[in-house]
mmCIF file with all atom_site columns, C-alpha atoms in Angstrom:
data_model
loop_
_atom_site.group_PDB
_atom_site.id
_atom_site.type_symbol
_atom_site.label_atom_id
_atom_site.label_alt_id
_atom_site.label_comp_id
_atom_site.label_asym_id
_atom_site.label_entity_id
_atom_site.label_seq_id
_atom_site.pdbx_PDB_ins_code
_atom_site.Cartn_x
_atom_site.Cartn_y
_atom_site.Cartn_z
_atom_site.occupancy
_atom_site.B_iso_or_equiv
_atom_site.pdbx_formal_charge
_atom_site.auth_seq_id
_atom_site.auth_comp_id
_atom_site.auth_asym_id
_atom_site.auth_atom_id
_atom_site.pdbx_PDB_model_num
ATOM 1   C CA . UNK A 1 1   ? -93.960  -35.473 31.943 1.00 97.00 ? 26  UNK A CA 1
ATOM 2   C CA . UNK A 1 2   ? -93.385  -34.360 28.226 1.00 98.00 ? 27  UNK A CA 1
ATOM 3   C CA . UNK A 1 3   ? -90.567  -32.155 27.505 1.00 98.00 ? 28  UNK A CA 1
ATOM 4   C CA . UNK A 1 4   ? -90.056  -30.126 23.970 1.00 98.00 ? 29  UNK A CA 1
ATOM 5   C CA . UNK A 1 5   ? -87.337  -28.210 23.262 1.00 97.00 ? 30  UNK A CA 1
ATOM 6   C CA . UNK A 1 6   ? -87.771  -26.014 20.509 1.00 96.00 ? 31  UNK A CA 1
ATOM 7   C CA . UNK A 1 7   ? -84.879  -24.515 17.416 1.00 95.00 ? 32  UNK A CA 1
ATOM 8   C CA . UNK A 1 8   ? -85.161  -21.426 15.363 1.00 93.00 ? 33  UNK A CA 1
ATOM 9   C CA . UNK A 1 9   ? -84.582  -18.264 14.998 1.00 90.00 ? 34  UNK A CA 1
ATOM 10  C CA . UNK A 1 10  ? -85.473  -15.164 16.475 1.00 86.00 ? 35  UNK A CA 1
ATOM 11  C CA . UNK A 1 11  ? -88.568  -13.939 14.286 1.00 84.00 ? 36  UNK A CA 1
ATOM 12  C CA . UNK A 1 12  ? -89.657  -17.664 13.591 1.00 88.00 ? 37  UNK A CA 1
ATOM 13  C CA . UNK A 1 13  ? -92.185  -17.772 16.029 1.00 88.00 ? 38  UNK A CA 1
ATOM 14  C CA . UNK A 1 14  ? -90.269  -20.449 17.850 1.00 92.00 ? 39  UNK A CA 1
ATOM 15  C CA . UNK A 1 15  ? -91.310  -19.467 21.579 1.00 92.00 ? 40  UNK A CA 1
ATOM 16  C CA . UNK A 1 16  ? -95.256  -18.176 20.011 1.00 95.00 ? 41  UNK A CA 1
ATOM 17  C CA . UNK A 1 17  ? -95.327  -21.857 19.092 1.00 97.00 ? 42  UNK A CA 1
ATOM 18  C CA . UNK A 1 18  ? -94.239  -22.835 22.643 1.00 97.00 ? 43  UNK A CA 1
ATOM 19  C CA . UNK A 1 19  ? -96.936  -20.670 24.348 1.00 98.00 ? 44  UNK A CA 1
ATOM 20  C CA . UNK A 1 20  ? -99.378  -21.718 21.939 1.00 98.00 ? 45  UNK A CA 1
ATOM 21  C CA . UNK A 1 21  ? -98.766  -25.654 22.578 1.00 98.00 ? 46  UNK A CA 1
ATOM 22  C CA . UNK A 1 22  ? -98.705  -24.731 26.757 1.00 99.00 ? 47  UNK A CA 1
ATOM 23  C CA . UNK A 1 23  ? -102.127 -23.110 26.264 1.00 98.00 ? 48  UNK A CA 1
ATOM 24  C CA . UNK A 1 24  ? -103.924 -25.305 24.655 1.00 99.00 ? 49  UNK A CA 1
ATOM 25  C CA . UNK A 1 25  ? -102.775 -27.983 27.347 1.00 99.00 ? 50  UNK A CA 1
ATOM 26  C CA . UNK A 1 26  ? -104.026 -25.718 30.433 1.00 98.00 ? 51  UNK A CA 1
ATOM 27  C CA . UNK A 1 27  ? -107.227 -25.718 28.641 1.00 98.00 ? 52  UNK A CA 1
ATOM 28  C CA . UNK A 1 28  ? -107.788 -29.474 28.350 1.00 98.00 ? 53  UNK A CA 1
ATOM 29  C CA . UNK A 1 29  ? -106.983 -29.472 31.468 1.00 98.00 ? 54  UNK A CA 1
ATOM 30  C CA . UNK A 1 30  ? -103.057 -30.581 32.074 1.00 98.00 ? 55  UNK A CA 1
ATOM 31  C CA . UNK A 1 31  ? -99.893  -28.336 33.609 1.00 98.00 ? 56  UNK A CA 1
ATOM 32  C CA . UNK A 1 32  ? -98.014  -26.972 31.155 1.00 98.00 ? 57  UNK A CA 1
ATOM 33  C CA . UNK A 1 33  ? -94.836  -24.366 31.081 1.00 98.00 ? 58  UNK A CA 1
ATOM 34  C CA . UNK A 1 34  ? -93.537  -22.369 28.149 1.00 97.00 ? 59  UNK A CA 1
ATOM 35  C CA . UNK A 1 35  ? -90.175  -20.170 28.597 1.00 94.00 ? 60  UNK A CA 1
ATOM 36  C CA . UNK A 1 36  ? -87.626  -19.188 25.935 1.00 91.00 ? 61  UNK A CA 1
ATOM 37  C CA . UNK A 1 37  ? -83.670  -18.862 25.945 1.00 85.00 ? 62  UNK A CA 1
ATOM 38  C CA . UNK A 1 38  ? -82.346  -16.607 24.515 1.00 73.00 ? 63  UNK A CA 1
ATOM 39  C CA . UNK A 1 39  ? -79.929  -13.511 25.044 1.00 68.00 ? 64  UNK A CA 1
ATOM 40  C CA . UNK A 1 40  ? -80.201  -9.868  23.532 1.00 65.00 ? 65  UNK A CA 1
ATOM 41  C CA . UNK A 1 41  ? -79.884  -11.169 19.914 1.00 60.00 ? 66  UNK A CA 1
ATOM 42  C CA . UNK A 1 42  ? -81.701  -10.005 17.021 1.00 67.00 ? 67  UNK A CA 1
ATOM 43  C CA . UNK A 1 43  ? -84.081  -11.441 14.227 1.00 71.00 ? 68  UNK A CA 1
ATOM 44  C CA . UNK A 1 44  ? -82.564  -14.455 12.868 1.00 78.00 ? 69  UNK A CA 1
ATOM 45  C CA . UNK A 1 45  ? -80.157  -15.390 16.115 1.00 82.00 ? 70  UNK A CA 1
ATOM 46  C CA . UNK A 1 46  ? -80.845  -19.249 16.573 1.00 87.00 ? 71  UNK A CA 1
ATOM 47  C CA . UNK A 1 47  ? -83.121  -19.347 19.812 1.00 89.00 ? 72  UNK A CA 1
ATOM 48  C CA . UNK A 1 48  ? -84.479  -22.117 21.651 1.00 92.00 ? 73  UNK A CA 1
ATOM 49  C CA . UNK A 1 49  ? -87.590  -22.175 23.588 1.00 94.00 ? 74  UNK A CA 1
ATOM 50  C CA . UNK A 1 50  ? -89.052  -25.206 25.556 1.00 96.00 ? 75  UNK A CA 1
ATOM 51  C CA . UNK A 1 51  ? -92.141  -26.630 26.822 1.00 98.00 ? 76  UNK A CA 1
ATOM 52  C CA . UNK A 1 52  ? -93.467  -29.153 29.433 1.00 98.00 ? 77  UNK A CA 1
ATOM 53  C CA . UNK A 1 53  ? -96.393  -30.505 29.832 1.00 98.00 ? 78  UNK A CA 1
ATOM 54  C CA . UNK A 1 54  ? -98.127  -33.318 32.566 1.00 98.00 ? 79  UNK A CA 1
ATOM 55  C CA . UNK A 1 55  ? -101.017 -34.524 33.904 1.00 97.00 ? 80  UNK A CA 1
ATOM 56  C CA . UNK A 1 56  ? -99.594  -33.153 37.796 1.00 98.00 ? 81  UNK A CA 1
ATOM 57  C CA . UNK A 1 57  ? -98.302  -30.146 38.794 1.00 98.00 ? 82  UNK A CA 1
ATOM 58  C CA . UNK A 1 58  ? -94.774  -29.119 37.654 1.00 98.00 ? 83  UNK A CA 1
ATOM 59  C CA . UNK A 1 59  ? -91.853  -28.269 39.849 1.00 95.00 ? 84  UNK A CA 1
ATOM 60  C CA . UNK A 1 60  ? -88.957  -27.949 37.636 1.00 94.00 ? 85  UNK A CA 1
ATOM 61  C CA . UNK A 1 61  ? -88.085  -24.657 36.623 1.00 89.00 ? 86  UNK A CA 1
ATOM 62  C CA . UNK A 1 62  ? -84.712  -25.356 34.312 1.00 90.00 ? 87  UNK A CA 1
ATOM 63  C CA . UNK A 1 63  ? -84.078  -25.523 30.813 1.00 89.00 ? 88  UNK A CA 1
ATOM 64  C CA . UNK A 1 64  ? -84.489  -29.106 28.832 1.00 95.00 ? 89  UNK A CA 1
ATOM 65  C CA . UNK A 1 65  ? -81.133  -30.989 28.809 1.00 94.00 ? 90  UNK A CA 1
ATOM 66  C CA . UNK A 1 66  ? -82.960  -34.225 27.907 1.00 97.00 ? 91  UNK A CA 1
ATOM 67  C CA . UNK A 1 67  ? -86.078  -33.816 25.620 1.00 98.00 ? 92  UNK A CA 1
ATOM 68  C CA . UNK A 1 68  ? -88.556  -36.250 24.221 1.00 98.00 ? 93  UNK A CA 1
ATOM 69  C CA . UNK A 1 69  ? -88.885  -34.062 21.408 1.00 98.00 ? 94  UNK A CA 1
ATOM 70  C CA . UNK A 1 70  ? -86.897  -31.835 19.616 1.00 98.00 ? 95  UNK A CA 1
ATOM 71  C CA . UNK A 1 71  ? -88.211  -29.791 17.242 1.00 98.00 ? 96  UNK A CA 1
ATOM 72  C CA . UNK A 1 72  ? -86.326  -27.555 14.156 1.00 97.00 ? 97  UNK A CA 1
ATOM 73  C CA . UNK A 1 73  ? -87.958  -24.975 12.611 1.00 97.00 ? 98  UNK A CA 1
ATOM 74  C CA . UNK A 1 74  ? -85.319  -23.746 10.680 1.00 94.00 ? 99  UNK A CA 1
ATOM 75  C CA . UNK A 1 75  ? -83.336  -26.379 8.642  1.00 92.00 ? 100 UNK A CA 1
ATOM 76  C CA . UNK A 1 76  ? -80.264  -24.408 8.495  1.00 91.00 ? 101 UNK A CA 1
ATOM 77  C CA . UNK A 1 77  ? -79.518  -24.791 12.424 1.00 92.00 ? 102 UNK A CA 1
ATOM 78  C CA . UNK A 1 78  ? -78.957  -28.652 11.264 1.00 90.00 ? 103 UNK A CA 1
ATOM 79  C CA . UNK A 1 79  ? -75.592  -27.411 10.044 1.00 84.00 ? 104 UNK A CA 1
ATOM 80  C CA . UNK A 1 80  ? -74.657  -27.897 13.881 1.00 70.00 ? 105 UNK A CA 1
ATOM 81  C CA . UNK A 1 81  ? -75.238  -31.670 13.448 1.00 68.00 ? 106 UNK A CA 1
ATOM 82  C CA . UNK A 1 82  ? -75.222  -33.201 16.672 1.00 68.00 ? 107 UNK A CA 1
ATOM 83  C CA . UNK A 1 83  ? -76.177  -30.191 18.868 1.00 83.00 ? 108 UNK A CA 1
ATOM 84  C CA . UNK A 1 84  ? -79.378  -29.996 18.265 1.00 89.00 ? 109 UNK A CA 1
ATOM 85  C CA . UNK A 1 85  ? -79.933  -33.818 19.043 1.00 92.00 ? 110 UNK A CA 1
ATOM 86  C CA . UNK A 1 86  ? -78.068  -33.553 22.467 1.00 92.00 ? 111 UNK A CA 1
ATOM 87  C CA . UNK A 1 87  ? -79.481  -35.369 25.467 1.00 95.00 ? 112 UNK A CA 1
ATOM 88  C CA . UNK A 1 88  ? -82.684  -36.637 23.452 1.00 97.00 ? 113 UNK A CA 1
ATOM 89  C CA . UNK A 1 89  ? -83.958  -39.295 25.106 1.00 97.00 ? 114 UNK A CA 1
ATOM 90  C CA . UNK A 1 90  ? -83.933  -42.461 23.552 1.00 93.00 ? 115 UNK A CA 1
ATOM 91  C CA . UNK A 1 91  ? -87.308  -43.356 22.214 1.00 95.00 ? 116 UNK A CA 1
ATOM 92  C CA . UNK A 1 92  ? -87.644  -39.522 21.570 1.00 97.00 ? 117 UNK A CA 1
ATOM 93  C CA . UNK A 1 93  ? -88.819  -37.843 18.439 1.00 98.00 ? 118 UNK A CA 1
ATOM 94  C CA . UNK A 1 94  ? -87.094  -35.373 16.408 1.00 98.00 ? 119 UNK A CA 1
ATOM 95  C CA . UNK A 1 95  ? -89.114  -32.862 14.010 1.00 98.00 ? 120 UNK A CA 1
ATOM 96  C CA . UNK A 1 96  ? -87.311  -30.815 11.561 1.00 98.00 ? 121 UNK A CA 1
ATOM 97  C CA . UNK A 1 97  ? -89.365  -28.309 8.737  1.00 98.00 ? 122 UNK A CA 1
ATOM 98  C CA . UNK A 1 98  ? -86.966  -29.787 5.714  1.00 98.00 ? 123 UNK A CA 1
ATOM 99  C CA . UNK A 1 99  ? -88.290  -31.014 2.330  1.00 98.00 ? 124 UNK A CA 1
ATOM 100 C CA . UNK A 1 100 ? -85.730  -33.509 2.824  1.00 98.00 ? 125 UNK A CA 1
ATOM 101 C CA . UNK A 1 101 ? -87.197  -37.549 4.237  1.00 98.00 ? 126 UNK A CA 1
ATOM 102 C CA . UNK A 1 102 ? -86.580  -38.793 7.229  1.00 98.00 ? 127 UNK A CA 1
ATOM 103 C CA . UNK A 1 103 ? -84.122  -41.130 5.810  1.00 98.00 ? 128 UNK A CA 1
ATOM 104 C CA . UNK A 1 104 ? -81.945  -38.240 4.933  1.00 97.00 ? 129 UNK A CA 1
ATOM 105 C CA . UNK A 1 105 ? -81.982  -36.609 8.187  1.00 96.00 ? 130 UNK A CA 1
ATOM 106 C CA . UNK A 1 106 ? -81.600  -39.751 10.257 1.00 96.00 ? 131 UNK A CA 1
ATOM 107 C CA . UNK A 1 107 ? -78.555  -40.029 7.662  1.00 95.00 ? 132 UNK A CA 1
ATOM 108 C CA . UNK A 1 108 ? -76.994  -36.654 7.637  1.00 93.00 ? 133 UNK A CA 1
ATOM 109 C CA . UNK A 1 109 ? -76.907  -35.983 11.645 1.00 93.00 ? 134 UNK A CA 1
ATOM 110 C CA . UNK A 1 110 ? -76.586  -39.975 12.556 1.00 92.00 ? 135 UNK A CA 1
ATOM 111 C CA . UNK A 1 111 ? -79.620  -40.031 14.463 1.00 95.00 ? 136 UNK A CA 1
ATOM 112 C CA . UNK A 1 112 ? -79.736  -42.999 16.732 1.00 94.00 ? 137 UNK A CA 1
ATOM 113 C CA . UNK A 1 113 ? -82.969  -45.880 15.140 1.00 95.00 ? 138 UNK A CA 1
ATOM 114 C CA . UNK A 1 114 ? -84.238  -45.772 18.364 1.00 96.00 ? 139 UNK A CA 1
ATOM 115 C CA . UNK A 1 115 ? -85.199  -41.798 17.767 1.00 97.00 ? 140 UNK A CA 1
ATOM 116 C CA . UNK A 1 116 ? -88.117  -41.438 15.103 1.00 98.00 ? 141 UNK A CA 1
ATOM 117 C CA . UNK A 1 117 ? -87.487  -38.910 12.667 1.00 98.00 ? 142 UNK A CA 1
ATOM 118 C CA . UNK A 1 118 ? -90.400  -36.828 11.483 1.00 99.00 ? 143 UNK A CA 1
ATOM 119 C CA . UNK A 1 119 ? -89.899  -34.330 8.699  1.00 99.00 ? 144 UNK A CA 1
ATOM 120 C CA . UNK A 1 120 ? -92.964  -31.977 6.856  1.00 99.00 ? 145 UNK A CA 1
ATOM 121 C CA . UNK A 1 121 ? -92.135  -29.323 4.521  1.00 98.00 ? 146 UNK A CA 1
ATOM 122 C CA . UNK A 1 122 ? -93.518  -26.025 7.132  1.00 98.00 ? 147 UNK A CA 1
ATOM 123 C CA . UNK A 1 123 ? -91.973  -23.652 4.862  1.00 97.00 ? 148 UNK A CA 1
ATOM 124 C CA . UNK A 1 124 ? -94.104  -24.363 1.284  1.00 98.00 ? 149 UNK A CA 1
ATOM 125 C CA . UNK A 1 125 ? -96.893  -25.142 3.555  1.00 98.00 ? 150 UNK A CA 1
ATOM 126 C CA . UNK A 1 126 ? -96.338  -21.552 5.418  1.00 97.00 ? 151 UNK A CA 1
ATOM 127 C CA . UNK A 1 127 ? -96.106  -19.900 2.121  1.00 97.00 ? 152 UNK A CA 1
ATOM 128 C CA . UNK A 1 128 ? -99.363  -21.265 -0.038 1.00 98.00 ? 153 UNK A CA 1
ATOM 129 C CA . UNK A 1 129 ? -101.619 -21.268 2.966  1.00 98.00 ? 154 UNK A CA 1
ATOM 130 C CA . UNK A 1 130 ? -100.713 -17.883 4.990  1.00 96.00 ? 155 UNK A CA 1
ATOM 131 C CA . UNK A 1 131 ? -98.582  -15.908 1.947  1.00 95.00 ? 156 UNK A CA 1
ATOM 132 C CA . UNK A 1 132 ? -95.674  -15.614 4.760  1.00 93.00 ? 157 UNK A CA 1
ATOM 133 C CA . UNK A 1 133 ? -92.349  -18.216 5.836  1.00 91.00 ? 158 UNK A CA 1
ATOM 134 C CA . UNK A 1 134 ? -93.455  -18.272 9.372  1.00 91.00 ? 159 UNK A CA 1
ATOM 135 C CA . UNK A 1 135 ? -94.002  -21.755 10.618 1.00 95.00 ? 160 UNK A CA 1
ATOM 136 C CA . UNK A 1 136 ? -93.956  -22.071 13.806 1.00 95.00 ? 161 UNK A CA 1
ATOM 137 C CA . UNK A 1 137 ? -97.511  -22.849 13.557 1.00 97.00 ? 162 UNK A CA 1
ATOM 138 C CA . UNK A 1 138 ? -97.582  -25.494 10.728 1.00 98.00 ? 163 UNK A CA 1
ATOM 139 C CA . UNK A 1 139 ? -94.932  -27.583 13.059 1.00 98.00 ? 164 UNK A CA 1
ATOM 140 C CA . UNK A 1 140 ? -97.484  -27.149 15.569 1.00 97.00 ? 165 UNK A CA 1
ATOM 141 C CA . UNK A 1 141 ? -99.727  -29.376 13.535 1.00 97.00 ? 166 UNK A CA 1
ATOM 142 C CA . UNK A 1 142 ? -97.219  -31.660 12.404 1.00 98.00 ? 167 UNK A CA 1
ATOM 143 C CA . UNK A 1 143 ? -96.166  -32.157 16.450 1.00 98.00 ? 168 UNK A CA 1
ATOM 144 C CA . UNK A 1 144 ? -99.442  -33.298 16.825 1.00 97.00 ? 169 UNK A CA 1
ATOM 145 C CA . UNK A 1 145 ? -99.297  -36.017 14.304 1.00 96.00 ? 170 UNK A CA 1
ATOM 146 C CA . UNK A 1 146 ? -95.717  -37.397 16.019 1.00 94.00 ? 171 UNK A CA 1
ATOM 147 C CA . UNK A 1 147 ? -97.306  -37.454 19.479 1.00 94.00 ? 172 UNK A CA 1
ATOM 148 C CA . UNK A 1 148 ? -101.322 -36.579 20.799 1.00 90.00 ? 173 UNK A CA 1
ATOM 149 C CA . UNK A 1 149 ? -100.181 -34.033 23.081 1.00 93.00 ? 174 UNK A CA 1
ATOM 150 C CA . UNK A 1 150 ? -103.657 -31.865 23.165 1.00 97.00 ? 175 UNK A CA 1
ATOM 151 C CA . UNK A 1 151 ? -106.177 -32.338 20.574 1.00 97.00 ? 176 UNK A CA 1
ATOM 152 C CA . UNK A 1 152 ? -106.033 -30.754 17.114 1.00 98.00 ? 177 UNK A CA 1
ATOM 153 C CA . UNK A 1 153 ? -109.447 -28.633 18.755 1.00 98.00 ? 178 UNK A CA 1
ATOM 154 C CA . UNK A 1 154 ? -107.550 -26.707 21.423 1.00 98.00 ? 179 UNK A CA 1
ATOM 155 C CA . UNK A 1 155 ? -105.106 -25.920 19.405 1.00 98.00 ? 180 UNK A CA 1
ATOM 156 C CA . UNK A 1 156 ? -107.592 -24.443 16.894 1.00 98.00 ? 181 UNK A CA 1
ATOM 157 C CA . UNK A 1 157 ? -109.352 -22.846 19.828 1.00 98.00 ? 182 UNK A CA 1
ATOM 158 C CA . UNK A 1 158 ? -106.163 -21.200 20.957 1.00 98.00 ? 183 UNK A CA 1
ATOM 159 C CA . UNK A 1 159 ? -104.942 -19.949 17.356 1.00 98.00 ? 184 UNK A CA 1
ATOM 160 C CA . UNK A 1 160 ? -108.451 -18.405 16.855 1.00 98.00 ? 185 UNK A CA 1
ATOM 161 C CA . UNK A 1 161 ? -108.203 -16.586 20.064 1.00 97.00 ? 186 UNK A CA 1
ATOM 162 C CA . UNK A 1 162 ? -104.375 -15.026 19.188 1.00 96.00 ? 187 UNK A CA 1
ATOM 163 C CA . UNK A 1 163 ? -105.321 -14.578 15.658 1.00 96.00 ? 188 UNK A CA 1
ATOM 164 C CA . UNK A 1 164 ? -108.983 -13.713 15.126 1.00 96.00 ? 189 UNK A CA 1
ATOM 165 C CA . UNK A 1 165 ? -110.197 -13.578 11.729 1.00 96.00 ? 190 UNK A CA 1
ATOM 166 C CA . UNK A 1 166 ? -108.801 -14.911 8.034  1.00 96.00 ? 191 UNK A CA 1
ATOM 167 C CA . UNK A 1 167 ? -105.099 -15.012 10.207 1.00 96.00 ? 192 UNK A CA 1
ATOM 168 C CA . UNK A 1 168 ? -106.135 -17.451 12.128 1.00 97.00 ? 193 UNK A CA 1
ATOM 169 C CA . UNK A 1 169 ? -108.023 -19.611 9.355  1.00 98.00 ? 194 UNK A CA 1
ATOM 170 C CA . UNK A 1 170 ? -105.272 -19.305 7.428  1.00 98.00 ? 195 UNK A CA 1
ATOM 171 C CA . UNK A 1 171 ? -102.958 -20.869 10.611 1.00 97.00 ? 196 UNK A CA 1
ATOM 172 C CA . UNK A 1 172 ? -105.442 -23.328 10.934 1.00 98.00 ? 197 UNK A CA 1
ATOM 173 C CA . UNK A 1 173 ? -105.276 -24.625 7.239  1.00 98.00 ? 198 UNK A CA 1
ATOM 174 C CA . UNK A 1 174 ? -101.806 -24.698 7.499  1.00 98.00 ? 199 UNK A CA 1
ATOM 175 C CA . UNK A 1 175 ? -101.429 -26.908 11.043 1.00 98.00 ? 200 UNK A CA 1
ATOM 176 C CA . UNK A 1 176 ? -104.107 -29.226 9.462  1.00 98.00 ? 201 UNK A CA 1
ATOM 177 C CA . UNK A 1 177 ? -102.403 -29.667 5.983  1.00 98.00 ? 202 UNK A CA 1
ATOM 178 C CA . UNK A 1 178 ? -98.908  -30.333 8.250  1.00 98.00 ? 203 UNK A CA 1
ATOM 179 C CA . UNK A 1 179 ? -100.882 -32.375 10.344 1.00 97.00 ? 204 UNK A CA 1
ATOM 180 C CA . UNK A 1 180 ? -101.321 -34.934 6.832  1.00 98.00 ? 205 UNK A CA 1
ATOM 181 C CA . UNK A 1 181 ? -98.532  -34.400 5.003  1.00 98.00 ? 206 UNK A CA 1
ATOM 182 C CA . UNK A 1 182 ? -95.772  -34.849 8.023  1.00 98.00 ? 207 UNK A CA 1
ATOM 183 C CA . UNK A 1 183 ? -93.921  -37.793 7.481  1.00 98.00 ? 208 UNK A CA 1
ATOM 184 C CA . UNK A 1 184 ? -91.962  -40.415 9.743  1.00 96.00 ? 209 UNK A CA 1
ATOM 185 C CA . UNK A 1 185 ? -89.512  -43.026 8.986  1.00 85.00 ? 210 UNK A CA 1
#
């Protein structure tokens, strides 16, 4: 079983991205789950949300403690170092929207070598391909390059069916520009 757990904050699209991810694995055909945590905060409270995905059925029904990947929307939640890598597992993948490499991240939070570090620049992405700093959806496509969870298609076919029209072709450009310009190291 693959288990994400997700950072932003509230307004990112953080738990959108989670659903989006879960649907596009019930339609190729695998179990998937998609739930958020957060309490009654407003726009720009960090939130997490999570996702798990497997080729059986899934039982659980907890939050992550011990994720393969964790992914960081918003760069600024790094300021809490270490927390945001707790309980990844080793061999696990961390994916943070920065501008910075993934040198300097595995630097500046100590990330263990046996974690890969993946970083893509969501936000400039977000901002010449959709005109908005939303990107939950251009982390979607870089996820995709760190690990083939469900092909680039259902994800396409999913975004298309939230977000008919130029929204969604704009979404689209940006997951597949992510998708090249993510980097690991």
């Amino acid at each position: 079983m693959l288990e994400i757990r997700w950072h932003g904050r509230g307004g990112q699209g953080v738990w959108s991205a989670s659903i989006l991810l879960a649907t596009a694995a019930i339609k190729t055909g695998k179990y998937a789950q998609s739930f958020p945590e957060f309490g009654p905060e407003r726009t720009g409270a960090p939130v997490q949300a999570y996702n798990r995905i497997d080729d059986k059925p899934i039982v659980v029904h907890a939050s992550i403690y011990e994720p393969d990947i964790v992914i960081v929307i918003d760069s600024t939640l790094l300021e809490n170092g270490k927390g945001i890598l707790a309980g990844i597992k080793p061999k696990g993948h961390l994916l943070v929207n920065t501008p910075e490499s993934p040198e300097e991240i595995r630097k500046k939070l100590d990330v263990p070598e046996e974690v890969k570090v993946w970083t893509v620049d969501a936000t400039t992405i977000a901002l010449e391909e959709m005109g908005r700093a939303i990107t939950n959806t251009p982390m979607l496509g870089a996820l995709l390059k760190a690990v083939s969870v469900v092909p680039l298609d259902a994800i396409k076919t999913v975004v298309r069916e939230r977000w008919p029209g130029e929204v969604g072709e704009k979404n689209i450009r940006a997951i597949e520009r992510a998708l090249k310009e993510v980097k690991t190291g």
